[in-house]
XYZ file of N, CA and C in Angstrom:
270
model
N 44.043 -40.027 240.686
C 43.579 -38.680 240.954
C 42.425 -38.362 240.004
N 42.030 -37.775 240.481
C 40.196 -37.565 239.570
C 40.610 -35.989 238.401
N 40.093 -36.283 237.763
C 40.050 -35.482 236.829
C 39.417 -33.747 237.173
N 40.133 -32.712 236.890
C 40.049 -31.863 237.207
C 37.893 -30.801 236.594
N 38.083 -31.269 235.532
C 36.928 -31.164 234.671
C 35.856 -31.540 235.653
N 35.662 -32.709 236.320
C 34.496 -33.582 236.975
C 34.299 -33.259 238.265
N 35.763 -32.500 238.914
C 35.447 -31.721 239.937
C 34.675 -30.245 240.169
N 35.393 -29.499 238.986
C 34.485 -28.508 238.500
C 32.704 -28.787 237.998
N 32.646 -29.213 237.521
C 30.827 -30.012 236.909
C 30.103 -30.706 237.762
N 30.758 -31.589 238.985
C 29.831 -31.723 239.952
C 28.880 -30.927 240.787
N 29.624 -29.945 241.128
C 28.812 -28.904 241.987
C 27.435 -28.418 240.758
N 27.789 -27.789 239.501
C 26.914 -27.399 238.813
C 25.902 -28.415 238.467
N 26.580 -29.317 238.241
C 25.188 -30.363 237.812
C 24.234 -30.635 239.211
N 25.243 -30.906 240.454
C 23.903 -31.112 241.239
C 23.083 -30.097 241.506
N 23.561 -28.583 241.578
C 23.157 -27.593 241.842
C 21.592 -27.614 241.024
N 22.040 -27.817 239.621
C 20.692 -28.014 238.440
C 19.646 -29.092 238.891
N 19.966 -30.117 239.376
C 19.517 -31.468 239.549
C 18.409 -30.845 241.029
N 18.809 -30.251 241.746
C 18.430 -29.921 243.415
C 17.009 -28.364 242.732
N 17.479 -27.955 241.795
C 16.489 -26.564 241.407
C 15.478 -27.459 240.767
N 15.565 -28.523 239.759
C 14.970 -29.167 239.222
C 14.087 -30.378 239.607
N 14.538 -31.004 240.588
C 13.443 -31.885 241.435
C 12.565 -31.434 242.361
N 12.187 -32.233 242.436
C 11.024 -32.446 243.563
C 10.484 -32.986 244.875
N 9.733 -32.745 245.579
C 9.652 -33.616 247.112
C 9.225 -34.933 246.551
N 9.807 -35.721 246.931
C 9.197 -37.360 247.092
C 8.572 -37.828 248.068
N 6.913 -37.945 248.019
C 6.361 -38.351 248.950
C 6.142 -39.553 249.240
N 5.713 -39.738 250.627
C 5.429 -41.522 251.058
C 3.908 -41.427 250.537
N 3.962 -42.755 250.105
C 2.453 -42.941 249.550
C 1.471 -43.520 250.477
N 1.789 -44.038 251.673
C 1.523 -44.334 252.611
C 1.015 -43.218 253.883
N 2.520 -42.468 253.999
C 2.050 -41.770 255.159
C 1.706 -40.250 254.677
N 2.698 -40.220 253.648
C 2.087 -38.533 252.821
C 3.451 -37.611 253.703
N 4.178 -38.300 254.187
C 5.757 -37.204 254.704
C 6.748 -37.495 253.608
N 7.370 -36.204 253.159
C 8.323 -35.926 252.699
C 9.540 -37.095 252.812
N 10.040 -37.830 251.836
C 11.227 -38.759 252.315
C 12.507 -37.818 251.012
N 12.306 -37.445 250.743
C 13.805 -36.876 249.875
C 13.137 -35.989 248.539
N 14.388 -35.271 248.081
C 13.595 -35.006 247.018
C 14.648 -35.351 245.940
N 14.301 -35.781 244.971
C 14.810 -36.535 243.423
C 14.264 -35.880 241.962
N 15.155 -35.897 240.878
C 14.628 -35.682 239.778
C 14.414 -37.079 238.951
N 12.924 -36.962 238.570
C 12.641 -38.726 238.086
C 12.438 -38.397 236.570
N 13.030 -38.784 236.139
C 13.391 -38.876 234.848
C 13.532 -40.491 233.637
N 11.656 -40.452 232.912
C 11.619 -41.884 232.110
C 12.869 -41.564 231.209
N 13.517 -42.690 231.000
C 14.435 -43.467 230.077
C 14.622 -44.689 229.359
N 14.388 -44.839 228.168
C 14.171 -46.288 227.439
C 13.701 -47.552 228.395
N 12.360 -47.038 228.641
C 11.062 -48.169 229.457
C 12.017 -48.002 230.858
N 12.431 -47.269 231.562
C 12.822 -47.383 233.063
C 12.961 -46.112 233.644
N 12.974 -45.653 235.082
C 13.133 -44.162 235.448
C 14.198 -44.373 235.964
N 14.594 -43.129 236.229
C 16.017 -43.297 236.667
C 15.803 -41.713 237.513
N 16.087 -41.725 238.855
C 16.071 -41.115 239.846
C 17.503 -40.562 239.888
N 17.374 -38.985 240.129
C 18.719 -38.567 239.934
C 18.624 -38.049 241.594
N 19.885 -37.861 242.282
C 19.369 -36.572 243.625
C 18.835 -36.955 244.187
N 18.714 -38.437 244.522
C 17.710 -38.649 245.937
C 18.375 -38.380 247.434
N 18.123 -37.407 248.130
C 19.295 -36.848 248.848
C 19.342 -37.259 249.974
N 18.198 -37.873 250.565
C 17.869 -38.540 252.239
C 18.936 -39.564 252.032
N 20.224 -39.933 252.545
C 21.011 -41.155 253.109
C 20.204 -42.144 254.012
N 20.372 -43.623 253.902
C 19.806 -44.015 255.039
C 18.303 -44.603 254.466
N 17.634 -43.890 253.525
C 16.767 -44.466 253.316
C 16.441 -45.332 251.787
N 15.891 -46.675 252.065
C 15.756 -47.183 251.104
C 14.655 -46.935 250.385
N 14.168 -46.664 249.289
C 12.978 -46.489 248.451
C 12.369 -47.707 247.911
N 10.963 -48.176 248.059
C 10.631 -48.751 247.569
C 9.328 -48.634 246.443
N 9.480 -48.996 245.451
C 7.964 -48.406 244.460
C 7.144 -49.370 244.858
N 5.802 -48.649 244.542
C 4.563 -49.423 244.966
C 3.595 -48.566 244.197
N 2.912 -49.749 243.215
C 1.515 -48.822 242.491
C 0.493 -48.355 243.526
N -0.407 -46.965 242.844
C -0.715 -46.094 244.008
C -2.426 -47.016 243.636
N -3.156 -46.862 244.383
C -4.248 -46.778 244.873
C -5.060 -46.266 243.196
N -6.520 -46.684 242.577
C -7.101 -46.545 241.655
C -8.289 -46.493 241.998
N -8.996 -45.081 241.379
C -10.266 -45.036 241.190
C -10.747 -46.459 240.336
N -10.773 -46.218 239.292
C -10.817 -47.114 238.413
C -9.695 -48.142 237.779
N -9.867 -49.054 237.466
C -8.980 -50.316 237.247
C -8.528 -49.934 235.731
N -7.308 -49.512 235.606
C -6.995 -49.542 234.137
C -5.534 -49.942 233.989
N -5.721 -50.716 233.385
C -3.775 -51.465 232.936
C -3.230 -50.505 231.984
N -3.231 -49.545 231.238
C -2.692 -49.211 230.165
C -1.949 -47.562 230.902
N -2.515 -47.946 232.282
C -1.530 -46.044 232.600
C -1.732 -46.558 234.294
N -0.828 -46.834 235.152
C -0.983 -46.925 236.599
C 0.616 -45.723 237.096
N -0.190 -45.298 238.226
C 0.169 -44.236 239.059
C 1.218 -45.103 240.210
N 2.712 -44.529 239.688
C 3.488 -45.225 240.805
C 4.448 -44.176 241.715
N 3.957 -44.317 242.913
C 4.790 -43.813 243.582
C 6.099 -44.936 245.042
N 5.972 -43.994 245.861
C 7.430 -44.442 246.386
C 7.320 -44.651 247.736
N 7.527 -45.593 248.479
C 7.302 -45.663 250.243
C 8.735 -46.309 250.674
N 8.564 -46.009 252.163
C 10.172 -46.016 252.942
C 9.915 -47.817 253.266
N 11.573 -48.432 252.806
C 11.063 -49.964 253.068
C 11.040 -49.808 254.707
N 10.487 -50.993 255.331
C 10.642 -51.173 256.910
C 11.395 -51.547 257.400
N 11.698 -51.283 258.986
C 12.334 -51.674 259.489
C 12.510 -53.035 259.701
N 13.311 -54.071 259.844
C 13.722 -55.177 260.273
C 12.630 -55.954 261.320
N 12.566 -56.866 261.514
C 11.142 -56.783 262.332
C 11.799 -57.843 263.139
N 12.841 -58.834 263.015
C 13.680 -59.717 263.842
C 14.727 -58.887 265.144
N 14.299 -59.523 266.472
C 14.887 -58.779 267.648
C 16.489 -58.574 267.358
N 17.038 -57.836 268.086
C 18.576 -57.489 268.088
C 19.402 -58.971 269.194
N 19.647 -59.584 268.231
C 20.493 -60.632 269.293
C 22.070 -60.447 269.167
N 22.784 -60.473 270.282
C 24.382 -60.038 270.379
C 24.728 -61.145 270.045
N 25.919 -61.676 268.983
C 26.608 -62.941 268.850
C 27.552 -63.476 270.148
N 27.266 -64.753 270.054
C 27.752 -65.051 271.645
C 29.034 -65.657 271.142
C-alpha cells in the first residue's frame, strides 16, 4: 500500500510542475508536442511533466547562425513513425 504522505504531495507537486513549465516545441515543424519543466542537473537535463503519452522525444541540436562549440541550442522533435509495412504473423 503506498504511503499516505505521497498521495497527498503528488497532486501538489504536479500542480507546481504544470504552472511552471512550458510548451515544448518541434524543431522541425514548430507544433506544440507537450509541455515539460527542463531542468540542468550535474551535466544532464532532466525533463519533469512531459504530459503528451504516446510520444517519444527525441533531442536534436538546433540549426546555427554561426558555428560555435562552446554553447549549442538543443531542442526536441517527435521520433517517426515506423517506416516497415504492417505484416500479420502467419
Amino acid at each position: 500500500m503506498r504511503n499516505y504522505k505521497q498521495l497527498l504531495l503528488r497532486p501538489l507537486f504536479l500542480s507546481i510542475i504544470n504552472l511552471l513549465s512550458s510548451d515544448i516545441r518541434d524543431v522541425d515543424t514548430g507544433e506544440c508536442i507537450g509541455r515539460a519543466l527542463l531542468v540542468p542537473w550535474r551535466g544532464r537535463i532532466v525533463i519533469l511533466g512531459a504530459g503528451v503519452a504516446g510520444y517519444a522525444w527525441v533531442p536534436k541540436f538546433c540549426a546555427q547562425t554561426r558555428l560555435t562549440f562552446w554553447k549549442c541550442e538543443l531542442g526536441f522533435t517527435r521520433h517517426p513513425d515506423p517506416d516497415y509495412p504492417h505484416e500479420p504473423r502467419s
